[in-house]
Coordinates of C-alpha atoms and ligand atoms in Angstrom, one line a residue:
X1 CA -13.1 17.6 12.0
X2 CA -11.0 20.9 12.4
X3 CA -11.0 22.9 9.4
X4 CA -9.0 25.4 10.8
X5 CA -6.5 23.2 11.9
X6 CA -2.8 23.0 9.6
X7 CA -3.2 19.5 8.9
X8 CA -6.6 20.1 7.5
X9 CA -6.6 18.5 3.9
X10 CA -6.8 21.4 1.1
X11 CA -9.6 19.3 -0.6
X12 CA -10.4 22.2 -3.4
X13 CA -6.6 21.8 -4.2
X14 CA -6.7 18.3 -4.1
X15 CA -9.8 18.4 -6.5
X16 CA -8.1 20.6 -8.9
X17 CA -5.0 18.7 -8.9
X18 CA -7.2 15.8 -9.6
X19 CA -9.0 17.3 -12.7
X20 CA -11.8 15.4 -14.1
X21 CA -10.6 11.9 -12.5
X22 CA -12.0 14.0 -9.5
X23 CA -15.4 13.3 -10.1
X24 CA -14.9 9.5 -9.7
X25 CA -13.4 9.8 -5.9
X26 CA -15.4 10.8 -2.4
X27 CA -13.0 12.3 -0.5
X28 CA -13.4 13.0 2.9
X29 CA -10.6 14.0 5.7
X30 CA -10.6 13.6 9.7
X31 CA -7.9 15.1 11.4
X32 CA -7.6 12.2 13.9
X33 CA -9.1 8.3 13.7
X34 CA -8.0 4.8 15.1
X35 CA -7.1 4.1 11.6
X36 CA -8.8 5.0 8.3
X37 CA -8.8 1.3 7.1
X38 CA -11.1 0.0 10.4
X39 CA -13.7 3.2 10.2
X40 CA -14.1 2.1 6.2
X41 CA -14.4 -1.4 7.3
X42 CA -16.3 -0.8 10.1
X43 CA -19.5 1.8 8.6
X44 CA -18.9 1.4 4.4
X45 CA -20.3 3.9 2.2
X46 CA -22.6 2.1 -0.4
X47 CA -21.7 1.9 -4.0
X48 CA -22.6 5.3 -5.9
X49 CA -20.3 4.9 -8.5
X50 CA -17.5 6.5 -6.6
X51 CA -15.0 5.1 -4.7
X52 CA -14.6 6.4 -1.2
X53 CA -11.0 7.5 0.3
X54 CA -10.6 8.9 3.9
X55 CA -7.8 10.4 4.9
X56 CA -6.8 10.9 8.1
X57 CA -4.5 13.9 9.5
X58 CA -3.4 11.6 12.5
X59 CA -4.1 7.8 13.2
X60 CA -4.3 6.8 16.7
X61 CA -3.8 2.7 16.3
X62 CA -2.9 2.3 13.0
X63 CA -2.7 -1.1 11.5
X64 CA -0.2 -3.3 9.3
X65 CA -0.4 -6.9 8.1
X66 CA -1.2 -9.4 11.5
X67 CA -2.1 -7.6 13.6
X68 CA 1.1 -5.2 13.3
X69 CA 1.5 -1.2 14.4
X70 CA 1.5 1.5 11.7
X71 CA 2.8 4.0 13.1
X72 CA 2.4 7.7 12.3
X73 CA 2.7 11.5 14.0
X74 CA 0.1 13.8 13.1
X75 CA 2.1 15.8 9.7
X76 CA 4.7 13.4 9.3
X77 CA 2.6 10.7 7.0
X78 CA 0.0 10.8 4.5
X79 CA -2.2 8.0 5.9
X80 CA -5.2 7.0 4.4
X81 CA -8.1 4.7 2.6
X82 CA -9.5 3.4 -0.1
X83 CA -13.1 1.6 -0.5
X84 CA -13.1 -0.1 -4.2
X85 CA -16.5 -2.2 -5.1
X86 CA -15.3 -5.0 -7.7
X87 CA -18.0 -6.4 -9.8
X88 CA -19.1 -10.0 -8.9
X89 CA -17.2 -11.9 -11.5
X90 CA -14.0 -10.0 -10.7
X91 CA -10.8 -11.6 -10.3
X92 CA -9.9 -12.4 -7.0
X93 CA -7.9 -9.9 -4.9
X94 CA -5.5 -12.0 -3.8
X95 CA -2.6 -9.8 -6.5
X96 CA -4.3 -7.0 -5.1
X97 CA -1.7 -5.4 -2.6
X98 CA 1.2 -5.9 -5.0
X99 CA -0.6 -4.0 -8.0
X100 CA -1.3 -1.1 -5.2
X101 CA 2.4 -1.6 -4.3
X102 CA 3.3 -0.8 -8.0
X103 CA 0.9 2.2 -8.2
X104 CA 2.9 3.9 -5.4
X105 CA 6.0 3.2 -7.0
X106 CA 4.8 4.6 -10.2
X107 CA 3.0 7.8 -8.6
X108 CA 7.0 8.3 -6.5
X109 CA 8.7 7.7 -9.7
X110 CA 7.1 10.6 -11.4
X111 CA 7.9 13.0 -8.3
X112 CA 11.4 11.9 -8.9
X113 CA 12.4 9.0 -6.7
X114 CA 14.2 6.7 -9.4
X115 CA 15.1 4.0 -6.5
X116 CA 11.8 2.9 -5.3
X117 CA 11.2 -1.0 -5.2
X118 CA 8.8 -3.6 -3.8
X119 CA 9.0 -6.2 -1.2
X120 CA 6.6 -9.1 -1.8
X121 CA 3.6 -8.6 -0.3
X122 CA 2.8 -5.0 0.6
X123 CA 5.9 -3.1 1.1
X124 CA 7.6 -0.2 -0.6
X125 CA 10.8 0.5 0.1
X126 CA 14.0 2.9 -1.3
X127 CA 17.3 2.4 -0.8
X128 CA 16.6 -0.7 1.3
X129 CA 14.2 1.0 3.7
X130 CA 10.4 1.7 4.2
X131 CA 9.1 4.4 2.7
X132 CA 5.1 3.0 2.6
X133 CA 2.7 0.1 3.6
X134 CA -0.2 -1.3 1.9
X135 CA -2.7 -3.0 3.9
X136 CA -5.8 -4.3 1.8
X137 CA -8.5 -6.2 3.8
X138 CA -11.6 -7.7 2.4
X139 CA -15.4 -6.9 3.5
X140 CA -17.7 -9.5 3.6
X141 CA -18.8 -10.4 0.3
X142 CA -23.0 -8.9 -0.5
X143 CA -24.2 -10.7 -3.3
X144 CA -21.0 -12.0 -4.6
X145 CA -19.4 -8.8 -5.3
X146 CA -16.5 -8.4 -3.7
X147 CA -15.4 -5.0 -1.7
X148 CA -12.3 -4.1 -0.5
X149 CA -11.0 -1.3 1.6
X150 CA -7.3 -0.3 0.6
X151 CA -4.7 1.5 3.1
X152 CA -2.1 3.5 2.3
X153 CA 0.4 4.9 4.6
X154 CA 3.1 6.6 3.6
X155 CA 6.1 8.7 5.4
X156 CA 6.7 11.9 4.4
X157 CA 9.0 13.5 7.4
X158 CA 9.1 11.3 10.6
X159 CA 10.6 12.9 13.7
X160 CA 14.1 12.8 14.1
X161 CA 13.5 10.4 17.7
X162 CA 10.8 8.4 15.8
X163 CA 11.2 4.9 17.5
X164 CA 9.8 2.3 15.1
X165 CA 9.9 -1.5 16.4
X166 CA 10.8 -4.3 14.6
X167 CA 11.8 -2.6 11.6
X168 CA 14.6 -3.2 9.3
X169 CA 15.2 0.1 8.3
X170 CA 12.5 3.1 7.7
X171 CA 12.7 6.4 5.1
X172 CA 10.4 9.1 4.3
X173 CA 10.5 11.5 1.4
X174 CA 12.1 14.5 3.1
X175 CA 14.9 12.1 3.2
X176 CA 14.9 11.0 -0.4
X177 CA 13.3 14.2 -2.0
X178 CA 15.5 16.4 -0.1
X179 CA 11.4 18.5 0.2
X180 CA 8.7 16.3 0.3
X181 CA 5.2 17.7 -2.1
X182 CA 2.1 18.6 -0.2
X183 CA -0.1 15.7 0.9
X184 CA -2.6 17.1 -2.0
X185 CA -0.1 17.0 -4.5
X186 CA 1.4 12.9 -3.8
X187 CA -2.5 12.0 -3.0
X188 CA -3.7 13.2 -6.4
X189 CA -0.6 11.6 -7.8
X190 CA -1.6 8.5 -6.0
X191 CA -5.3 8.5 -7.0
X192 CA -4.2 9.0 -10.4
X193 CA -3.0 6.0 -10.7
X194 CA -4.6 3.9 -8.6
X195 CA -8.1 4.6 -10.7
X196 CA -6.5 2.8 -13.7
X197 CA -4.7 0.2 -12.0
X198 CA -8.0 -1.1 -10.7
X199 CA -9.8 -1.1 -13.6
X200 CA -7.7 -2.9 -15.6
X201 CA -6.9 -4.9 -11.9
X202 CA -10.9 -5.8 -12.0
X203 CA -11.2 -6.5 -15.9
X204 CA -7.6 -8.9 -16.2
X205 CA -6.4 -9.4 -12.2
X206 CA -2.8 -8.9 -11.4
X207 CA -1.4 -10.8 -14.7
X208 CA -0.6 -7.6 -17.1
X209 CA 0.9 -6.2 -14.1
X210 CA 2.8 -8.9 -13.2
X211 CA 6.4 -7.8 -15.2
X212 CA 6.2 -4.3 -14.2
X213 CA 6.2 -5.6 -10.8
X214 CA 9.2 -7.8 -11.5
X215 CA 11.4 -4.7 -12.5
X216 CA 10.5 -3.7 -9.2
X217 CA 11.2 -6.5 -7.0
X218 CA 13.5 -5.4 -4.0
X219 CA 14.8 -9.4 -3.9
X220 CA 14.9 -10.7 -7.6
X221 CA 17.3 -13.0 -7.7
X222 CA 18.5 -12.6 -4.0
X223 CA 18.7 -15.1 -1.0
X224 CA 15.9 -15.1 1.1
X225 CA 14.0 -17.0 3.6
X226 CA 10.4 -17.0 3.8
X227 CA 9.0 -18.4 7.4
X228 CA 5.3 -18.2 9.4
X229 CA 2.6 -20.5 9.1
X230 CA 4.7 -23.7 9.9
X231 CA 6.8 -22.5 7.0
X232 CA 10.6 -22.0 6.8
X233 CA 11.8 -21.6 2.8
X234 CA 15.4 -20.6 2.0
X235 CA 16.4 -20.1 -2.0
X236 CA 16.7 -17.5 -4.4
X237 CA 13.3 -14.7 -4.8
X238 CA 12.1 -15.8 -8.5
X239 CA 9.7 -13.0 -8.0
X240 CA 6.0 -13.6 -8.4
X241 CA 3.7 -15.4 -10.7
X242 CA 0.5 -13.8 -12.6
X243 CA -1.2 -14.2 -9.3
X244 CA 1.0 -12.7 -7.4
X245 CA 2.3 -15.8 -5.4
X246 CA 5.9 -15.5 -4.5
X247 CA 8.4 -17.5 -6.2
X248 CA 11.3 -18.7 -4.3
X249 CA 14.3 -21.3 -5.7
X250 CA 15.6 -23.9 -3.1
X251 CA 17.2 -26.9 -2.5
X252 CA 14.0 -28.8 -3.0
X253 CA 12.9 -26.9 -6.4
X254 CA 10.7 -23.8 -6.9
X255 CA 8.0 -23.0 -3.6
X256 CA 5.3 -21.3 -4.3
X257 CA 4.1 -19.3 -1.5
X258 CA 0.6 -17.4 -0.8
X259 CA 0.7 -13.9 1.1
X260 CA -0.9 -15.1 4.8
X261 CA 1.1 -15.0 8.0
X262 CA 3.8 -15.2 6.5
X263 CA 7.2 -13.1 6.1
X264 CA 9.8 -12.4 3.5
X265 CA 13.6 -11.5 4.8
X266 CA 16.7 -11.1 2.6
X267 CA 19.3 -13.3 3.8
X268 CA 23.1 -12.0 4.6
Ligands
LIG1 P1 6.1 -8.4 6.4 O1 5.1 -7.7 5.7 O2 7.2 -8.9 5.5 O3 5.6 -9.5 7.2 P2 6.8 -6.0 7.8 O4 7.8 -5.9 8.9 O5 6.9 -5.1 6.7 O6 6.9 -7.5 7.4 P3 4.1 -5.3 8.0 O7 2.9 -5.9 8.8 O8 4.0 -5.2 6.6 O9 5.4 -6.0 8.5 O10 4.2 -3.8 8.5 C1 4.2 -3.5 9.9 C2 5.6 -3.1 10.3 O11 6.0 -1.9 9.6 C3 5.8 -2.8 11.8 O12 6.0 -4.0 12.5 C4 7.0 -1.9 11.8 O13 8.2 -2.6 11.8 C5 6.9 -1.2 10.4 N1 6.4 0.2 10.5 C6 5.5 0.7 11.4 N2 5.3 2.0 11.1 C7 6.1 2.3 10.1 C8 6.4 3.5 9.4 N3 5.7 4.7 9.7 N4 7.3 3.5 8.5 C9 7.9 2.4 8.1 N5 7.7 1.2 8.8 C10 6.8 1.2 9.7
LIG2 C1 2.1 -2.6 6.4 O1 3.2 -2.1 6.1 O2 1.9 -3.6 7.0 C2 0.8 -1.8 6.0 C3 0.7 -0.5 6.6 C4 -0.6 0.2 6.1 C5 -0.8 1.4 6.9 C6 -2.0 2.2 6.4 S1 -2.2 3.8 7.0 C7 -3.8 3.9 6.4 C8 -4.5 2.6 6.6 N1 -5.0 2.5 8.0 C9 -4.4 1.6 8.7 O3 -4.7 1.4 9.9 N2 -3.5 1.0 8.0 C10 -3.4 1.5 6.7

């Protein structure tokens, strides 16, 4: 770690920001990693109560769903993670990327993006494009209680020669905000909300969320086509259920289809 350095993370700032939510987060910052979701996963902290979030300054390989790039340049994204401990008798986490998909929209939304929408299962997009990734992995479960380590990465200016591969489209909030707010400011914004999404997420699962999600959906009602996993569905996006299985309309009725290797495309 660099304090020195301009990427450094203003963590007083951030605490203040925070206010007295700040006492139930950890926060740590590195100015470079391999990705902040792998060192979580890879040495977890042990449940004192808090949850534990590292951000990183730079990531070096980070990671979307299967096996996918994230890519980031060092200022240009806020990158980081989230280590949540769910009591044993929690509901399972399988909703879980969608109700972190919803707390980013609601933390943009009161910066003043009005646009923002979801794409089933983990991306946020405005204006058709992506702004943010969620990528939520699972740690081996300890005595039946479940823990789960929750990446967030986010685009706040990219370079103008950014080359990003197999993408559909990419924004970041210079674009849409016209000046994007300080990592501390979006990252308390995001904590913020986050904190009572998953406790209401541990005590009830995904269902209370499930219509505010709906509003959201980037595809309700749209053709799409759904394919990996020896699965090709074409139909109409019916959006999600209270688990947060996608919902799709076709020739052959309504599909219901889990988040695994699989992807979502709307159709021309
Ligand atoms: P799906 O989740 O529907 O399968 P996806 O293309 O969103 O499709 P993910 O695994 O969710 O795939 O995300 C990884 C993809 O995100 C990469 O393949 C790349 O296209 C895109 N990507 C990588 N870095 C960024 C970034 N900084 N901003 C926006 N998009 C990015
Ligand atoms: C996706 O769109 O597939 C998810 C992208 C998630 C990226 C974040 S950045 C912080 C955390 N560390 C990673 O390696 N990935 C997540």
């Amino acid at each position: 770690m660099n304090a020195s350095s301009d990427l450094a993370l203003d963590l007083a700032a951030l605490t203040a920001k925070l206010g007295a939510l700040s006492t139930a987060f950890d926060i740590r910052w590195v100015e470079e990693c391999a990705s902040t979701n792998s060192a979580l996963l890879d040495a977890p902290l042990g449940n004192d109560g808090r949850s534990h979030v590292l951000v990183a300054a730079h990531q070096s390989a980070g990671r979307g769903r299967r096996g996918r790039q994230w890519l980031s340049w060092p200022g240009a994204s806020l990158t980081f993670s989230v280590l949540w401990h769910f009591a044993p008798d929690a509901p399972a986490p399988a909703g879980l990327s969608l109700a972190v998909g919803l707390v980013l929209a609601r933390a943009l939304e009161k910066l003043g993006i009005s646009a923002v929408r979801l794409k089933w299962p983990n991306d946020v997009l405005v204006h058709g494009r992506k702004l943010a990734g969620v990528l939520v992995e699972v740690l081996p479960e300890r005595e039946r209680a479940i823990t789960v380590v929750i990446g967030i990465g986010l685009n706040l200016r990219l370079p103008a020669d950014a080359m990003i591969p197999e993408s559909d489209g990419v924004t970041d909030l210079f674009r849409e905000l016209g000046e994007p707010p300080t990592r501390e400011t979006l990252l308390a914004a995001i904590l913020s909300e986050l904190h009572p999404m998953l406790t209401t997420y541990a005590s009830t699962g995904f269902g209370l969320l499930r219509n505010a999600w709906q509003q959201r959906n980037a595809f309700a009602g749209l053709p799409v086509r759904v394919s990996g996993e020896g699965l090709d569905v074409v139909g109409f996006c019916q959006g999600v259920d209270e688990e947060g299985v996608l919902l799709v309309r076709g020739d052959e009725g309504l599909c219901r289809v889990y988040a695994g290797d699989v992807s979502l495309r709307s159709m021309p």
